[in-house]
Amino acid sequence: MVTLKDVLHSGLLQKPSGDEPKVLQRSESNYTPLQTFNLGKDLQYQQQFADIYFLRLTKIKPSLEEVANSAWEGTVIGDETAKKVERVLDVRQGELCWVVATVYMDMPAKPNILEDVSKDRWISAPSTVQKYYSEDGLDSVMLEDESGRIRLVGNVLKKYFLVTGCIIAAMGTENANGEFDIIDLKFANLPPQPERWELSKSSQKGTKSGRKETKIKDEDVEMIDSAPSTQGKKIAIVSGLEFSGSDSSYAMELNLLLEFLLGDILDPAAQSETAQISRLVIAGNSITSEIKAVEEPTEKKLHKKYGYDSTAYNAQPSKLFDDFLSELLPTIPITLLPGLLDPANASYPQQPIHPAMFPKSRAYTSIPGAAEPGWLDTVTNPWEGEVEGWRVLGTSGQNLDDIFKYVDSDDRLGMMEAMCRWRCSAPTAPDTLWAYPFQDDEPFVMKECPHLYFVGCQPEFGTTVISGPDGQMVRLVLVPSFSATREVVLVDMETLDVSTVKFTA
Amino acid sequence: MDAGAAYMKFLAQGVLLDSKVVTFREVSRALHVHNNTAKQMLYDFHKSENEKRPGAVYVTYVVFGTKKKPTEHRNGADDDVEMTSSMPDSSPGDVIAQAFSLDLIPEELLEDALEDYEEVRSIHVYSAAAHSAKDMALLADTAQEAHGSRNGEDNLSGDRDYVITNPSVRRRERKGAATNVAATPAGTKVTRKEIKSAFSKPAPAPSKLKEEVKASQPAPEAEKASSSAPAKKPTPSLKRGGSANSGIMQAFSKAATMAKKEKPTSQPATPSGDDSSVQPMSDDGEDDSEMPQPKARAGTGRKSRKEREEELRRMMEEEDEDEEEEKAPSPEPEEEPPASPPAKEEPAEIMTTTSDGRRRGKRKIMRKKQIMDDQGYLVTIQEPGWESFSEDEPALPPKKTTSSAPPAPAAKGKKSGPKGNQGSIMSFFSKK
């Protein structure tokens, strides 16, 4: 509890003192983005989606078999020893066995492409269903690989989050109904975690010989001397700014956010803390799509060119957002992920928003083809990179929102954790989450465990730390939509501690 | 204390005389002082003014700190019983994030608001105004305008003082980047202000200025209309009036249907008669760029969504109209008459006598006539009429009838049809 007396005549609540205020310098951002989710230029959309599942399974299978092997090796139930079978079709009735395959959720409420095709619905609109999960127990869990599909039953299924596309190892027996009655199931668990500064170190190695020596000297210890200091450094993550041409109800909060990040408001002590925020990450939904829900029937003929009502376009949101960015960019570098509402492709992975959207801010973007990341770095969603030495994985939330529809739970952090344990950042792609039909690589598989995993555009803030069997530690952060909660998330880049700042006006 | 006097004067001018909302950023920009000094100036001004006369100045505070009951952020691992039990590796999430609050609080609520705080890290005055800051949207508008870019200034040129500088900032050098950046804000600046001036309700002081603007605005338009291209101006305005089908335009639509034929000339005529009535729809874009920009702007509200949409629609329609005009001149047959008369004019001249080098005769002309319609508006209509003339040089136009008559240039001897009305290109292709 603070009273007025406590704060009066202190700090800035006094006459101008005439002291020369010192100029603050923002901490440098050590930043190496990765191109994991960049699609390249010559895209083909002719191929089928099945390869994604195949690639995902082959990538995750070896490590998952290891996990399952160590867990179930020599398991004897009754007088039968569990043995591994290679394919789903090899599961025999009455034999205790385990198999690694992909989960498929059969849900009546889930959009189904085959149904769309059979009913001649060729214009597919994004599904507006809140949940695919249905209460009446009509949903069933299947396990499939390229050989076939088998229905899973067993109480153990209720213990886990399962969605289409995640890879599991399941142990059990096939019952008389031809269902696989499972006793236990395993996930691949967290992938190996790179050590801190791994990327920057490897890039330094070749160029700076002086650094090399120190590195060899204490190869295994924390490389404090060669690593840049990150004491007190922070990054700010915000999502769902949703600049709008019509809704200005939180314009003042947006303005406070801007002034906070600029360091304009607050007193010198707080400003010097703000100066430690070395980077701003915008995790999607920066612009609202102004969809006119109700067309007024009384309106006379609208002037349309090629069926497009040109008056429906409003440049205001992107202009406001551009203003916001250009105001911030002189003092802070920005990483910009596209989101559901942003002007980028709809399918995962979303490709960077084109700089042409930002006539003022684009001077800060990188020249196409340049090796150095832009000061305003428009990146993919999901995005992976190294910030202050930590491996960071971030998305704008579609992957989590889609998983959310599969399960009967509100525990979004648990779903985030599950994604890490599945080693897949977007398991429901391409089933219900639109995705590019990958042929050669499946980028959603987590090859390396991030230190920080954030998901943007969430209804509320949340954070936790999970740990893996090999000492991996992952900080999970649910970044709330600014338009909903007026919150920005600050992550301390030394400790990975998280704090929030809520703006009220 | 001459420096002190300077800011006191500035603030007194801004807050008390112009009844603006003045934020610390505005002070900082105007007086070239550091942001933090500006905050202290606002505080000092507030204090000294309210000592003189309590309630003279209201301020808003920014309070940054932690609230007493920190918003207990839901910790996923706590209510995630299933997952934790299933995942033995997961650590019990005992991590509760520190939640800071940054609040903007009007001074009358400050005391109550502070009670909710456990710790105040920072507090300062954000803005000062002559009235209580009830409407945060108003403040948001003012605050936004204190930002360089929203004023249409090139904030990329680095003339602005940042509290936190970043030495490693990189920009790409592009050809023409400077012009692009400069051009875009300049264009938007005009439209922004122009909307503001039409939206004069909240500010009594600047509205006086705007009255002048209103008065001066029709003048160039009228000049332009009467001197250079008499037929050009009315034609597009007719279309705009006729096709606009919603919003403000609805008020005019009745008149438009009633007197479509009269409409063309009514546009230049109405502003002089009753300028307030035409003000809401005055922004024809090109005209408004000529109007003097009111410097005083604070206190004017945020431009409403409706207005913005209206503006957009009008812009779009104008564009569409231009195209439509090319491909289909027929939808409104009424627009033809002003286009055709000049073409028929030549044969309509009847010579009676040609003696001693003088020509006498009658010719058909369009006469302008001002009448008051049933709604009390003055409208100018064009009527065909006969006029007798007598002249020594064959093509000299008469200066006889109406003083304000613009048809004179159109009645010149040579065929001036296509030039006089640029309304429709179709007349060029028509069979002759």
PDB file of C-alpha atoms in Angstrom, chain B residues 2-189:
ATOM      1  CA  ASP B   2      14.177  32.948 -17.033  1.00  0.00           C
ATOM      2  CA  ALA B   3      14.112  29.342 -18.152  1.00  0.00           C
ATOM      3  CA  GLY B   4      11.406  28.727 -15.614  1.00  0.00           C
ATOM      4  CA  ALA B   5       9.434  31.625 -16.907  1.00  0.00           C
ATOM      5  CA  ALA B   6       9.735  30.270 -20.403  1.00  0.00           C
ATOM      6  CA  TYR B   7       8.139  26.971 -19.701  1.00  0.00           C
ATOM      7  CA  MET B   8       5.536  28.525 -17.425  1.00  0.00           C
ATOM      8  CA  LYS B   9       4.594  30.787 -20.255  1.00  0.00           C
ATOM      9  CA  PHE B  10       4.514  27.977 -22.733  1.00  0.00           C
ATOM     10  CA  LEU B  11       2.343  25.848 -20.508  1.00  0.00           C
ATOM     11  CA  ALA B  12       0.034  28.693 -19.587  1.00  0.00           C
ATOM     12  CA  GLN B  13      -0.434  29.407 -23.248  1.00  0.00           C
ATOM     13  CA  GLY B  14      -1.066  25.803 -24.138  1.00  0.00           C
ATOM     14  CA  VAL B  15      -3.119  24.635 -21.214  1.00  0.00           C
ATOM     15  CA  LEU B  16      -4.991  27.685 -20.032  1.00  0.00           C
ATOM     16  CA  LEU B  17      -5.401  29.805 -23.128  1.00  0.00           C
ATOM     17  CA  ASP B  18      -5.650  27.214 -25.867  1.00  0.00           C
ATOM     18  CA  SER B  19      -7.199  24.661 -23.486  1.00  0.00           C
ATOM     19  CA  LYS B  20      -5.126  21.927 -24.958  1.00  0.00           C
ATOM     20  CA  VAL B  21      -3.939  18.731 -23.401  1.00  0.00           C
ATOM     21  CA  VAL B  22      -0.199  19.084 -23.085  1.00  0.00           C
ATOM     22  CA  THR B  23       1.900  15.986 -22.593  1.00  0.00           C
ATOM     23  CA  PHE B  24       5.480  15.913 -21.409  1.00  0.00           C
ATOM     24  CA  ARG B  25       6.565  14.891 -24.847  1.00  0.00           C
ATOM     25  CA  GLU B  26       5.055  17.969 -26.330  1.00  0.00           C
ATOM     26  CA  VAL B  27       6.850  20.131 -23.788  1.00  0.00           C
ATOM     27  CA  SER B  28      10.050  18.308 -24.464  1.00  0.00           C
ATOM     28  CA  ARG B  29       9.754  18.816 -28.169  1.00  0.00           C
ATOM     29  CA  ALA B  30       8.667  22.398 -28.054  1.00  0.00           C
ATOM     30  CA  LEU B  31      11.221  23.621 -25.540  1.00  0.00           C
ATOM     31  CA  HIS B  32      14.008  21.225 -26.504  1.00  0.00           C
ATOM     32  CA  VAL B  33      14.423  19.887 -23.030  1.00  0.00           C
ATOM     33  CA  HIS B  34      14.930  16.349 -21.851  1.00  0.00           C
ATOM     34  CA  ASN B  35      11.812  14.277 -21.322  1.00  0.00           C
ATOM     35  CA  ASN B  36      12.451  14.006 -17.625  1.00  0.00           C
ATOM     36  CA  THR B  37      12.881  17.742 -17.260  1.00  0.00           C
ATOM     37  CA  ALA B  38       9.644  18.197 -19.133  1.00  0.00           C
ATOM     38  CA  LYS B  39       7.888  15.965 -16.630  1.00  0.00           C
ATOM     39  CA  GLN B  40       9.172  18.127 -13.808  1.00  0.00           C
ATOM     40  CA  MET B  41       8.082  21.246 -15.628  1.00  0.00           C
ATOM     41  CA  LEU B  42       4.565  19.896 -15.915  1.00  0.00           C
ATOM     42  CA  TYR B  43       4.588  19.083 -12.249  1.00  0.00           C
ATOM     43  CA  ASP B  44       5.847  22.514 -11.294  1.00  0.00           C
ATOM     44  CA  PHE B  45       3.328  24.212 -13.510  1.00  0.00           C
ATOM     45  CA  HIS B  46       0.504  22.190 -12.057  1.00  0.00           C
ATOM     46  CA  LYS B  47       1.606  23.005  -8.535  1.00  0.00           C
ATOM     47  CA  SER B  48       2.049  26.715  -8.987  1.00  0.00           C
ATOM     48  CA  GLU B  49      -1.151  27.182 -10.976  1.00  0.00           C
ATOM     49  CA  ASN B  50      -3.238  25.305  -8.469  1.00  0.00           C
ATOM     50  CA  GLU B  51      -1.726  27.323  -5.667  1.00  0.00           C
ATOM     51  CA  LYS B  52      -2.978  30.417  -7.398  1.00  0.00           C
ATOM     52  CA  ARG B  53      -6.347  28.933  -8.198  1.00  0.00           C
ATOM     53  CA  PRO B  54      -7.253  25.413  -7.132  1.00  0.00           C
ATOM     54  CA  GLY B  55      -8.624  23.294  -9.932  1.00  0.00           C
ATOM     55  CA  ALA B  56      -7.120  25.425 -12.623  1.00  0.00           C
ATOM     56  CA  VAL B  57      -5.008  22.625 -14.030  1.00  0.00           C
ATOM     57  CA  TYR B  58      -5.666  18.929 -14.042  1.00  0.00           C
ATOM     58  CA  VAL B  59      -2.909  16.447 -14.606  1.00  0.00           C
ATOM     59  CA  THR B  60      -2.601  12.748 -15.236  1.00  0.00           C
ATOM     60  CA  TYR B  61       0.079  10.678 -13.596  1.00  0.00           C
ATOM     61  CA  VAL B  62       1.972   7.674 -14.802  1.00  0.00           C
ATOM     62  CA  VAL B  63       2.512   5.174 -12.036  1.00  0.00           C
ATOM     63  CA  PHE B  64       4.780   2.196 -12.495  1.00  0.00           C
ATOM     64  CA  GLY B  65       5.186  -0.476  -9.901  1.00  0.00           C
ATOM     65  CA  THR B  66       3.749  -3.640  -8.519  1.00  0.00           C
ATOM     66  CA  LYS B  67       0.179  -3.948  -7.409  1.00  0.00           C
ATOM     67  CA  LYS B  68      -0.634  -5.208  -3.966  1.00  0.00           C
ATOM     68  CA  LYS B  69      -2.375  -8.303  -5.187  1.00  0.00           C
ATOM     69  CA  PRO B  70      -0.176  -9.301  -8.020  1.00  0.00           C
ATOM     70  CA  THR B  71      -2.312 -10.728 -10.745  1.00  0.00           C
ATOM     71  CA  GLU B  72      -1.725 -14.339  -9.898  1.00  0.00           C
ATOM     72  CA  HIS B  73      -0.765 -15.619 -13.225  1.00  0.00           C
ATOM     73  CA  ARG B  74      -2.145 -19.016 -13.710  1.00  0.00           C
ATOM     74  CA  ASN B  75       0.655 -21.402 -13.509  1.00  0.00           C
ATOM     75  CA  GLY B  76       0.089 -24.232 -15.880  1.00  0.00           C
ATOM     76  CA  ALA B  77       1.880 -26.900 -13.910  1.00  0.00           C
ATOM     77  CA  ASP B  78      -0.352 -26.324 -10.909  1.00  0.00           C
ATOM     78  CA  ASP B  79      -3.649 -27.221 -12.412  1.00  0.00           C
ATOM     79  CA  ASP B  80      -2.134 -29.591 -14.843  1.00  0.00           C
ATOM     80  CA  VAL B  81      -2.406 -32.633 -12.686  1.00  0.00           C
ATOM     81  CA  GLU B  82      -2.587 -35.051 -15.528  1.00  0.00           C
ATOM     82  CA  MET B  83       0.494 -33.870 -17.245  1.00  0.00           C
ATOM     83  CA  THR B  84       2.677 -33.633 -14.207  1.00  0.00           C
ATOM     84  CA  SER B  85       1.742 -37.071 -13.144  1.00  0.00           C
ATOM     85  CA  SER B  86       2.351 -38.425 -16.569  1.00  0.00           C
ATOM     86  CA  MET B  87       5.567 -36.589 -17.093  1.00  0.00           C
ATOM     87  CA  PRO B  88       7.839 -37.395 -14.211  1.00  0.00           C
ATOM     88  CA  ASP B  89      10.518 -35.140 -15.623  1.00  0.00           C
ATOM     89  CA  SER B  90       8.577 -31.958 -15.353  1.00  0.00           C
ATOM     90  CA  SER B  91       9.561 -29.796 -12.455  1.00  0.00           C
ATOM     91  CA  PRO B  92       6.740 -28.531 -10.309  1.00  0.00           C
ATOM     92  CA  GLY B  93       6.234 -25.114 -11.743  1.00  0.00           C
ATOM     93  CA  ASP B  94       6.702 -22.765  -8.868  1.00  0.00           C
ATOM     94  CA  VAL B  95       7.627 -19.940 -11.146  1.00  0.00           C
ATOM     95  CA  ILE B  96       5.376 -16.984 -10.745  1.00  0.00           C
ATOM     96  CA  ALA B  97       6.223 -14.153 -13.006  1.00  0.00           C
ATOM     97  CA  GLN B  98       6.573 -10.735 -11.536  1.00  0.00           C
ATOM     98  CA  ALA B  99       3.766  -8.572 -12.776  1.00  0.00           C
ATOM     99  CA  PHE B 100       4.345  -4.880 -13.119  1.00  0.00           C
ATOM    100  CA  SER B 101       1.662  -2.363 -13.785  1.00  0.00           C
ATOM    101  CA  LEU B 102       1.986   0.814 -15.683  1.00  0.00           C
ATOM    102  CA  ASP B 103      -1.063   2.941 -15.134  1.00  0.00           C
ATOM    103  CA  LEU B 104      -2.165   6.274 -16.399  1.00  0.00           C
ATOM    104  CA  ILE B 105      -4.206   7.860 -13.668  1.00  0.00           C
ATOM    105  CA  PRO B 106      -6.081  11.164 -13.544  1.00  0.00           C
ATOM    106  CA  GLU B 107      -5.038  13.155 -10.499  1.00  0.00           C
ATOM    107  CA  GLU B 108      -8.379  12.918  -8.719  1.00  0.00           C
ATOM    108  CA  LEU B 109      -8.121   9.136  -8.724  1.00  0.00           C
ATOM    109  CA  LEU B 110      -4.466   9.015  -7.826  1.00  0.00           C
ATOM    110  CA  GLU B 111      -4.868   8.584  -4.125  1.00  0.00           C
ATOM    111  CA  ASP B 112      -7.249   5.654  -4.444  1.00  0.00           C
ATOM    112  CA  ALA B 113      -5.178   4.080  -7.146  1.00  0.00           C
ATOM    113  CA  LEU B 114      -2.016   4.266  -5.106  1.00  0.00           C
ATOM    114  CA  GLU B 115      -3.620   2.222  -2.382  1.00  0.00           C
ATOM    115  CA  ASP B 116      -3.600  -0.753  -4.694  1.00  0.00           C
ATOM    116  CA  TYR B 117       0.116  -0.551  -5.091  1.00  0.00           C
ATOM    117  CA  GLU B 118       2.589  -2.482  -3.101  1.00  0.00           C
ATOM    118  CA  GLU B 119       5.540  -0.669  -4.482  1.00  0.00           C
ATOM    119  CA  VAL B 120       5.782   2.368  -6.701  1.00  0.00           C
ATOM    120  CA  ARG B 121       8.917   2.346  -8.757  1.00  0.00           C
ATOM    121  CA  SER B 122       8.260   5.429 -10.681  1.00  0.00           C
ATOM    122  CA  ILE B 123       5.685   8.179 -10.774  1.00  0.00           C
ATOM    123  CA  HIS B 124       5.525  11.333 -12.783  1.00  0.00           C
ATOM    124  CA  VAL B 125       3.161  13.719 -14.461  1.00  0.00           C
ATOM    125  CA  TYR B 126       2.137  12.634 -17.927  1.00  0.00           C
ATOM    126  CA  SER B 127      -0.023  15.457 -19.133  1.00  0.00           C
ATOM    127  CA  ALA B 128      -1.727  18.628 -18.035  1.00  0.00           C
ATOM    128  CA  ALA B 129      -5.016  20.079 -19.159  1.00  0.00           C
ATOM    129  CA  ALA B 130      -7.485  22.707 -18.078  1.00  0.00           C
ATOM    130  CA  HIS B 131     -10.128  20.089 -17.515  1.00  0.00           C
ATOM    131  CA  SER B 132     -10.202  16.669 -16.001  1.00  0.00           C
ATOM    132  CA  ALA B 133      -8.974  13.962 -18.322  1.00  0.00           C
ATOM    133  CA  LYS B 134     -12.073  11.888 -18.607  1.00  0.00           C
ATOM    134  CA  ASP B 135     -11.621  10.809 -22.134  1.00  0.00           C
ATOM    135  CA  MET B 136      -8.453   8.851 -22.577  1.00  0.00           C
ATOM    136  CA  ALA B 137      -9.050   8.654 -26.296  1.00  0.00           C
ATOM    137  CA  LEU B 138      -8.597  12.393 -26.450  1.00  0.00           C
ATOM    138  CA  LEU B 139      -5.339  12.060 -24.621  1.00  0.00           C
ATOM    139  CA  ALA B 140      -4.275   9.255 -26.898  1.00  0.00           C
ATOM    140  CA  ASP B 141      -4.743  11.496 -29.863  1.00  0.00           C
ATOM    141  CA  THR B 142      -2.690  14.245 -28.340  1.00  0.00           C
ATOM    142  CA  ALA B 143      -0.040  11.822 -27.257  1.00  0.00           C
ATOM    143  CA  GLN B 144       0.182  10.324 -30.683  1.00  0.00           C
ATOM    144  CA  GLU B 145       0.650  13.651 -32.259  1.00  0.00           C
ATOM    145  CA  ALA B 146       3.586  14.268 -30.021  1.00  0.00           C
ATOM    146  CA  HIS B 147       5.294  11.488 -31.895  1.00  0.00           C
ATOM    147  CA  GLY B 148       7.339  12.627 -34.772  1.00  0.00           C
ATOM    148  CA  SER B 149       6.065  10.294 -37.378  1.00  0.00           C
ATOM    149  CA  ARG B 150       2.463  11.063 -36.776  1.00  0.00           C
ATOM    150  CA  ASN B 151       3.159  14.649 -37.504  1.00  0.00           C
ATOM    151  CA  GLY B 152       4.404  13.684 -40.873  1.00  0.00           C
ATOM    152  CA  GLU B 153       7.963  14.525 -39.982  1.00  0.00           C
ATOM    153  CA  ASP B 154      10.736  12.366 -41.173  1.00  0.00           C
ATOM    154  CA  ASN B 155      11.705  10.682 -37.988  1.00  0.00           C
ATOM    155  CA  LEU B 156      14.252   8.644 -39.818  1.00  0.00           C
ATOM    156  CA  SER B 157      16.504  11.599 -40.268  1.00  0.00           C
ATOM    157  CA  GLY B 158      17.439  11.346 -36.638  1.00  0.00           C
ATOM    158  CA  ASP B 159      16.651  14.879 -35.607  1.00  0.00           C
ATOM    159  CA  ARG B 160      14.703  13.607 -32.680  1.00  0.00           C
ATOM    160  CA  ASP B 161      16.200  13.117 -29.253  1.00  0.00           C
ATOM    161  CA  TYR B 162      15.835   9.645 -27.915  1.00  0.00           C
ATOM    162  CA  VAL B 163      16.078   8.986 -24.240  1.00  0.00           C
ATOM    163  CA  ILE B 164      17.673   5.668 -25.025  1.00  0.00           C
ATOM    164  CA  THR B 165      20.021   5.711 -27.936  1.00  0.00           C
ATOM    165  CA  ASN B 166      21.168   2.675 -29.796  1.00  0.00           C
ATOM    166  CA  PRO B 167      24.582   3.020 -31.357  1.00  0.00           C
ATOM    167  CA  SER B 168      24.324  -0.157 -33.363  1.00  0.00           C
ATOM    168  CA  VAL B 169      21.225   0.781 -35.317  1.00  0.00           C
ATOM    169  CA  ARG B 170      21.508  -0.104 -38.972  1.00  0.00           C
ATOM    170  CA  ARG B 171      19.575   1.251 -41.875  1.00  0.00           C
ATOM    171  CA  ARG B 172      19.763   0.424 -45.452  1.00  0.00           C
ATOM    172  CA  GLU B 173      20.538   3.167 -47.851  1.00  0.00           C
ATOM    173  CA  ARG B 174      18.165   3.129 -50.680  1.00  0.00           C
ATOM    174  CA  LYS B 175      17.823   5.335 -53.638  1.00  0.00           C
ATOM    175  CA  GLY B 176      14.774   7.479 -53.340  1.00  0.00           C
ATOM    176  CA  ALA B 177      14.069   6.334 -49.845  1.00  0.00           C
ATOM    177  CA  ALA B 178      14.136   9.855 -48.548  1.00  0.00           C
ATOM    178  CA  THR B 179      11.629  11.115 -51.026  1.00  0.00           C
ATOM    179  CA  ASN B 180       9.346   8.205 -50.461  1.00  0.00           C
ATOM    180  CA  VAL B 181       9.369   8.653 -46.778  1.00  0.00           C
ATOM    181  CA  ALA B 182       8.861  12.344 -47.015  1.00  0.00           C
ATOM    182  CA  ALA B 183       6.090  12.133 -49.528  1.00  0.00           C
ATOM    183  CA  THR B 184       3.927   9.649 -47.727  1.00  0.00           C
ATOM    184  CA  PRO B 185       3.515  11.529 -44.478  1.00  0.00           C
ATOM    185  CA  ALA B 186       3.022  14.805 -46.268  1.00  0.00           C
ATOM    186  CA  GLY B 187       0.032  13.466 -48.091  1.00  0.00           C
ATOM    187  CA  THR B 188      -1.513  11.981 -45.021  1.00  0.00           C
ATOM    188  CA  LYS B 189      -0.924  15.083 -43.044  1.00  0.00           C
TER     189      LYS B 189
END
